JSON list of C-alpha atoms in Angstrom, two decimals:
[
{"chain": "A", "resi": 7, "resn": "UNK", "atom": "CA", "xyz": [-21.56, -45.77, -88.85]},
{"chain": "A", "resi": 8, "resn": "UNK", "atom": "CA", "xyz": [-24.78, -43.57, -86.47]},
{"chain": "A", "resi": 9, "resn": "UNK", "atom": "CA", "xyz": [-28.07, -43.99, -88.45]},
{"chain": "A", "resi": 10, "resn": "UNK", "atom": "CA", "xyz": [-28.79, -40.52, -88.63]},
{"chain": "A", "resi": 11, "resn": "UNK", "atom": "CA", "xyz": [-32.55, -41.13, -88.76]},
{"chain": "A", "resi": 12, "resn": "UNK", "atom": "CA", "xyz": [-35.02, -43.52, -87.40]},
{"chain": "A", "resi": 13, "resn": "UNK", "atom": "CA", "xyz": [-38.92, -43.90, -88.19]},
{"chain": "A", "resi": 14, "resn": "UNK", "atom": "CA", "xyz": [-41.14, -45.02, -85.92]},
{"chain": "A", "resi": 15, "resn": "UNK", "atom": "CA", "xyz": [-44.95, -44.99, -87.35]},
{"chain": "A", "resi": 16, "resn": "UNK", "atom": "CA", "xyz": [-45.82, -42.12, -88.89]},
{"chain": "A", "resi": 17, "resn": "UNK", "atom": "CA", "xyz": [-42.85, -40.08, -87.31]},
{"chain": "A", "resi": 18, "resn": "UNK", "atom": "CA", "xyz": [-39.31, -39.79, -88.71]},
{"chain": "A", "resi": 19, "resn": "UNK", "atom": "CA", "xyz": [-36.89, -39.40, -85.50]},
{"chain": "A", "resi": 20, "resn": "UNK", "atom": "CA", "xyz": [-33.54, -38.01, -85.76]},
{"chain": "A", "resi": 21, "resn": "UNK", "atom": "CA", "xyz": [-30.59, -38.38, -83.93]},
{"chain": "A", "resi": 22, "resn": "UNK", "atom": "CA", "xyz": [-29.44, -35.14, -81.81]},
{"chain": "A", "resi": 23, "resn": "UNK", "atom": "CA", "xyz": [-26.44, -33.20, -83.29]},
{"chain": "A", "resi": 24, "resn": "UNK", "atom": "CA", "xyz": [-24.60, -29.76, -82.47]},
{"chain": "A", "resi": 25, "resn": "UNK", "atom": "CA", "xyz": [-24.64, -27.56, -85.36]},
{"chain": "A", "resi": 26, "resn": "UNK", "atom": "CA", "xyz": [-22.04, -24.34, -84.63]},
{"chain": "A", "resi": 27, "resn": "UNK", "atom": "CA", "xyz": [-24.14, -21.15, -85.31]},
{"chain": "A", "resi": 28, "resn": "UNK", "atom": "CA", "xyz": [-22.34, -19.20, -88.28]},
{"chain": "A", "resi": 29, "resn": "UNK", "atom": "CA", "xyz": [-24.58, -16.35, -87.52]},
{"chain": "A", "resi": 30, "resn": "UNK", "atom": "CA", "xyz": [-27.88, -14.30, -86.38]},
{"chain": "A", "resi": 31, "resn": "UNK", "atom": "CA", "xyz": [-30.16, -12.77, -89.14]},
{"chain": "A", "resi": 32, "resn": "UNK", "atom": "CA", "xyz": [-33.27, -11.75, -89.37]},
{"chain": "A", "resi": 33, "resn": "UNK", "atom": "CA", "xyz": [-34.18, -12.87, -92.74]},
{"chain": "A", "resi": 34, "resn": "UNK", "atom": "CA", "xyz": [-32.24, -15.45, -94.42]},
{"chain": "A", "resi": 35, "resn": "UNK", "atom": "CA", "xyz": [-32.62, -15.52, -98.66]},
{"chain": "A", "resi": 36, "resn": "UNK", "atom": "CA", "xyz": [-31.41, -18.73, -100.43]},
{"chain": "A", "resi": 37, "resn": "UNK", "atom": "CA", "xyz": [-31.05, -18.08, -103.85]},
{"chain": "A", "resi": 38, "resn": "UNK", "atom": "CA", "xyz": [-29.24, -14.89, -105.49]},
{"chain": "A", "resi": 39, "resn": "UNK", "atom": "CA", "xyz": [-31.39, -14.96, -108.42]},
{"chain": "A", "resi": 40, "resn": "UNK", "atom": "CA", "xyz": [-33.91, -11.79, -109.42]},
{"chain": "A", "resi": 41, "resn": "UNK", "atom": "CA", "xyz": [-36.01, -13.12, -107.33]},
{"chain": "A", "resi": 42, "resn": "UNK", "atom": "CA", "xyz": [-33.86, -13.71, -104.37]},
{"chain": "A", "resi": 43, "resn": "UNK", "atom": "CA", "xyz": [-32.00, -10.30, -104.73]},
{"chain": "A", "resi": 44, "resn": "UNK", "atom": "CA", "xyz": [-35.63, -8.75, -104.44]},
{"chain": "A", "resi": 45, "resn": "UNK", "atom": "CA", "xyz": [-35.95, -10.69, -101.11]},
{"chain": "A", "resi": 46, "resn": "UNK", "atom": "CA", "xyz": [-32.43, -9.44, -99.67]},
{"chain": "A", "resi": 47, "resn": "UNK", "atom": "CA", "xyz": [-32.32, -6.17, -100.83]},
{"chain": "A", "resi": 48, "resn": "UNK", "atom": "CA", "xyz": [-35.80, -5.23, -99.97]},
{"chain": "A", "resi": 49, "resn": "UNK", "atom": "CA", "xyz": [-35.37, -6.54, -95.94]},
{"chain": "A", "resi": 50, "resn": "UNK", "atom": "CA", "xyz": [-32.23, -5.07, -96.03]},
{"chain": "A", "resi": 51, "resn": "UNK", "atom": "CA", "xyz": [-33.42, -1.55, -96.75]},
{"chain": "A", "resi": 52, "resn": "UNK", "atom": "CA", "xyz": [-36.06, -2.01, -94.56]},
{"chain": "A", "resi": 53, "resn": "UNK", "atom": "CA", "xyz": [-33.34, -2.22, -91.58]},
{"chain": "A", "resi": 54, "resn": "UNK", "atom": "CA", "xyz": [-33.65, -6.22, -91.09]},
{"chain": "A", "resi": 55, "resn": "UNK", "atom": "CA", "xyz": [-30.29, -7.83, -90.38]},
{"chain": "A", "resi": 56, "resn": "UNK", "atom": "CA", "xyz": [-30.33, -10.07, -94.15]},
{"chain": "A", "resi": 57, "resn": "UNK", "atom": "CA", "xyz": [-28.16, -12.87, -95.50]},
{"chain": "A", "resi": 58, "resn": "UNK", "atom": "CA", "xyz": [-28.56, -13.83, -98.89]},
{"chain": "A", "resi": 59, "resn": "UNK", "atom": "CA", "xyz": [-27.33, -17.49, -99.54]},
{"chain": "A", "resi": 60, "resn": "UNK", "atom": "CA", "xyz": [-26.45, -18.38, -103.35]},
{"chain": "A", "resi": 61, "resn": "UNK", "atom": "CA", "xyz": [-24.57, -21.68, -103.84]},
{"chain": "A", "resi": 62, "resn": "UNK", "atom": "CA", "xyz": [-22.84, -19.92, -107.39]},
{"chain": "A", "resi": 63, "resn": "UNK", "atom": "CA", "xyz": [-19.90, -17.69, -107.48]},
{"chain": "A", "resi": 64, "resn": "UNK", "atom": "CA", "xyz": [-22.33, -14.98, -108.81]},
{"chain": "A", "resi": 65, "resn": "UNK", "atom": "CA", "xyz": [-25.29, -13.32, -108.45]},
{"chain": "A", "resi": 66, "resn": "UNK", "atom": "CA", "xyz": [-27.89, -13.01, -110.95]},
{"chain": "A", "resi": 67, "resn": "UNK", "atom": "CA", "xyz": [-29.67, -16.46, -111.28]},
{"chain": "A", "resi": 68, "resn": "UNK", "atom": "CA", "xyz": [-30.85, -17.13, -114.70]},
{"chain": "A", "resi": 69, "resn": "UNK", "atom": "CA", "xyz": [-30.37, -13.32, -115.90]},
{"chain": "A", "resi": 70, "resn": "UNK", "atom": "CA", "xyz": [-26.41, -14.36, -115.78]},
{"chain": "A", "resi": 71, "resn": "UNK", "atom": "CA", "xyz": [-25.96, -18.33, -114.94]},
{"chain": "A", "resi": 72, "resn": "UNK", "atom": "CA", "xyz": [-28.66, -19.35, -118.19]},
{"chain": "A", "resi": 73, "resn": "UNK", "atom": "CA", "xyz": [-28.16, -15.78, -120.21]},
{"chain": "A", "resi": 74, "resn": "UNK", "atom": "CA", "xyz": [-31.84, -15.08, -120.51]},
{"chain": "A", "resi": 75, "resn": "UNK", "atom": "CA", "xyz": [-30.29, -11.22, -120.51]},
{"chain": "A", "resi": 76, "resn": "UNK", "atom": "CA", "xyz": [-33.33, -9.45, -121.59]},
{"chain": "A", "resi": 77, "resn": "UNK", "atom": "CA", "xyz": [-36.08, -7.22, -119.59]},
{"chain": "A", "resi": 78, "resn": "UNK", "atom": "CA", "xyz": [-38.91, -7.95, -122.46]},
{"chain": "A", "resi": 79, "resn": "UNK", "atom": "CA", "xyz": [-40.22, -4.72, -121.28]},
{"chain": "A", "resi": 80, "resn": "UNK", "atom": "CA", "xyz": [-39.34, -0.67, -122.02]},
{"chain": "A", "resi": 81, "resn": "UNK", "atom": "CA", "xyz": [-37.63, 1.21, -119.43]},
{"chain": "A", "resi": 82, "resn": "UNK", "atom": "CA", "xyz": [-40.85, 3.48, -118.69]},
{"chain": "A", "resi": 83, "resn": "UNK", "atom": "CA", "xyz": [-42.58, 0.08, -117.46]},
{"chain": "A", "resi": 84, "resn": "UNK", "atom": "CA", "xyz": [-40.73, -0.93, -115.35]},
{"chain": "A", "resi": 85, "resn": "UNK", "atom": "CA", "xyz": [-40.64, -0.89, -111.20]},
{"chain": "A", "resi": 86, "resn": "UNK", "atom": "CA", "xyz": [-38.99, -1.07, -108.11]},
{"chain": "A", "resi": 87, "resn": "UNK", "atom": "CA", "xyz": [-35.27, -3.41, -107.92]},
{"chain": "A", "resi": 88, "resn": "UNK", "atom": "CA", "xyz": [-35.97, -4.03, -111.64]},
{"chain": "A", "resi": 89, "resn": "UNK", "atom": "CA", "xyz": [-36.41, -0.02, -112.55]},
{"chain": "A", "resi": 90, "resn": "UNK", "atom": "CA", "xyz": [-32.98, 0.60, -110.41]},
{"chain": "A", "resi": 91, "resn": "UNK", "atom": "CA", "xyz": [-31.44, -2.02, -112.04]},
{"chain": "A", "resi": 92, "resn": "UNK", "atom": "CA", "xyz": [-31.63, -0.85, -115.70]},
{"chain": "A", "resi": 93, "resn": "UNK", "atom": "CA", "xyz": [-31.44, 2.32, -115.06]},
{"chain": "A", "resi": 94, "resn": "UNK", "atom": "CA", "xyz": [-28.05, 1.58, -113.41]},
{"chain": "A", "resi": 95, "resn": "UNK", "atom": "CA", "xyz": [-27.13, -1.05, -115.65]},
{"chain": "A", "resi": 96, "resn": "UNK", "atom": "CA", "xyz": [-28.09, 1.77, -118.77]},
{"chain": "A", "resi": 97, "resn": "UNK", "atom": "CA", "xyz": [-25.65, 4.49, -116.46]},
{"chain": "A", "resi": 98, "resn": "UNK", "atom": "CA", "xyz": [-22.76, 2.02, -116.58]},
{"chain": "A", "resi": 99, "resn": "UNK", "atom": "CA", "xyz": [-22.87, 0.90, -120.23]},
{"chain": "A", "resi": 100, "resn": "UNK", "atom": "CA", "xyz": [-24.63, -2.72, -119.39]},
{"chain": "A", "resi": 101, "resn": "UNK", "atom": "CA", "xyz": [-27.51, -2.68, -121.31]},
{"chain": "A", "resi": 102, "resn": "UNK", "atom": "CA", "xyz": [-28.79, -0.98, -124.54]},
{"chain": "A", "resi": 103, "resn": "UNK", "atom": "CA", "xyz": [-32.41, 0.90, -124.33]},
{"chain": "A", "resi": 104, "resn": "UNK", "atom": "CA", "xyz": [-35.37, -0.05, -126.27]},
{"chain": "A", "resi": 105, "resn": "UNK", "atom": "CA", "xyz": [-38.97, -2.19, -126.43]},
{"chain": "A", "resi": 106, "resn": "UNK", "atom": "CA", "xyz": [-36.94, -4.61, -124.24]},
{"chain": "A", "resi": 107, "resn": "UNK", "atom": "CA", "xyz": [-33.51, -4.24, -122.67]},
{"chain": "A", "resi": 108, "resn": "UNK", "atom": "CA", "xyz": [-30.90, -6.76, -123.59]},
{"chain": "A", "resi": 109, "resn": "UNK", "atom": "CA", "xyz": [-27.93, -6.34, -120.76]},
{"chain": "A", "resi": 110, "resn": "UNK", "atom": "CA", "xyz": [-24.40, -8.01, -120.08]},
{"chain": "A", "resi": 111, "resn": "UNK", "atom": "CA", "xyz": [-24.58, -10.46, -118.13]},
{"chain": "A", "resi": 112, "resn": "UNK", "atom": "CA", "xyz": [-21.32, -9.46, -116.66]},
{"chain": "A", "resi": 113, "resn": "UNK", "atom": "CA", "xyz": [-22.27, -6.16, -116.14]},
{"chain": "A", "resi": 114, "resn": "UNK", "atom": "CA", "xyz": [-25.64, -7.48, -114.23]},
{"chain": "A", "resi": 115, "resn": "UNK", "atom": "CA", "xyz": [-23.29, -9.19, -112.32]},
{"chain": "A", "resi": 116, "resn": "UNK", "atom": "CA", "xyz": [-21.35, -6.27, -111.02]},
{"chain": "A", "resi": 117, "resn": "UNK", "atom": "CA", "xyz": [-24.21, -4.30, -110.14]},
{"chain": "A", "resi": 118, "resn": "UNK", "atom": "CA", "xyz": [-26.37, -6.91, -108.57]},
{"chain": "A", "resi": 119, "resn": "UNK", "atom": "CA", "xyz": [-23.52, -7.51, -105.96]},
{"chain": "A", "resi": 120, "resn": "UNK", "atom": "CA", "xyz": [-22.90, -3.69, -105.36]},
{"chain": "A", "resi": 121, "resn": "UNK", "atom": "CA", "xyz": [-26.91, -3.14, -104.77]},
{"chain": "A", "resi": 122, "resn": "UNK", "atom": "CA", "xyz": [-26.45, -6.18, -102.44]},
{"chain": "A", "resi": 123, "resn": "UNK", "atom": "CA", "xyz": [-23.74, -3.99, -100.41]},
{"chain": "A", "resi": 124, "resn": "UNK", "atom": "CA", "xyz": [-25.29, -0.91, -100.52]},
{"chain": "A", "resi": 125, "resn": "UNK", "atom": "CA", "xyz": [-28.15, -2.31, -99.05]},
{"chain": "A", "resi": 126, "resn": "UNK", "atom": "CA", "xyz": [-26.02, -3.64, -96.30]},
{"chain": "A", "resi": 127, "resn": "UNK", "atom": "CA", "xyz": [-27.00, -7.42, -96.93]},
{"chain": "A", "resi": 128, "resn": "UNK", "atom": "CA", "xyz": [-24.42, -10.22, -95.77]},
{"chain": "A", "resi": 129, "resn": "UNK", "atom": "CA", "xyz": [-23.61, -12.88, -98.66]},
{"chain": "A", "resi": 130, "resn": "UNK", "atom": "CA", "xyz": [-22.89, -16.02, -98.84]},
{"chain": "A", "resi": 131, "resn": "UNK", "atom": "CA", "xyz": [-21.22, -17.61, -102.74]},
{"chain": "A", "resi": 132, "resn": "UNK", "atom": "CA", "xyz": [-20.68, -21.03, -103.19]},
{"chain": "A", "resi": 133, "resn": "UNK", "atom": "CA", "xyz": [-22.35, -22.15, -100.23]},
{"chain": "A", "resi": 134, "resn": "UNK", "atom": "CA", "xyz": [-26.15, -24.82, -100.18]},
{"chain": "A", "resi": 135, "resn": "UNK", "atom": "CA", "xyz": [-29.12, -24.67, -98.02]},
{"chain": "A", "resi": 136, "resn": "UNK", "atom": "CA", "xyz": [-29.98, -27.32, -97.08]},
{"chain": "A", "resi": 137, "resn": "UNK", "atom": "CA", "xyz": [-32.48, -27.88, -94.01]},
{"chain": "A", "resi": 138, "resn": "UNK", "atom": "CA", "xyz": [-33.65, -24.39, -92.45]},
{"chain": "A", "resi": 139, "resn": "UNK", "atom": "CA", "xyz": [-33.80, -24.93, -88.56]},
{"chain": "A", "resi": 140, "resn": "UNK", "atom": "CA", "xyz": [-36.27, -22.12, -87.07]}
]
């Protein structure tokens, strides 16, 4: 087996290897949770070619995978993508308005996917990010 790394003094040397390039993007976002959704959708809406990479088979991160299914703020105090998500969830019957806004995590997944597609971002599900090569 070929050693992929070697240590010389205070430096690590990696052996050369061929890595195929699957695509070229202006912005690559690792993780499709609430923050990653905002980053990817925002970048794509501004015209950047954007790739969103998510390890699960769905979007939403903590909001869906960990079932943290409440916006702890009334809709009139929300702004940006959070407000857009809540408004669409309410419109589609996937959330209930009040001082806090509970939502259906399955509907959140659908709405998040729709926002990514509408923004024009590319999406990889069931994919992991390891080392960025810049």
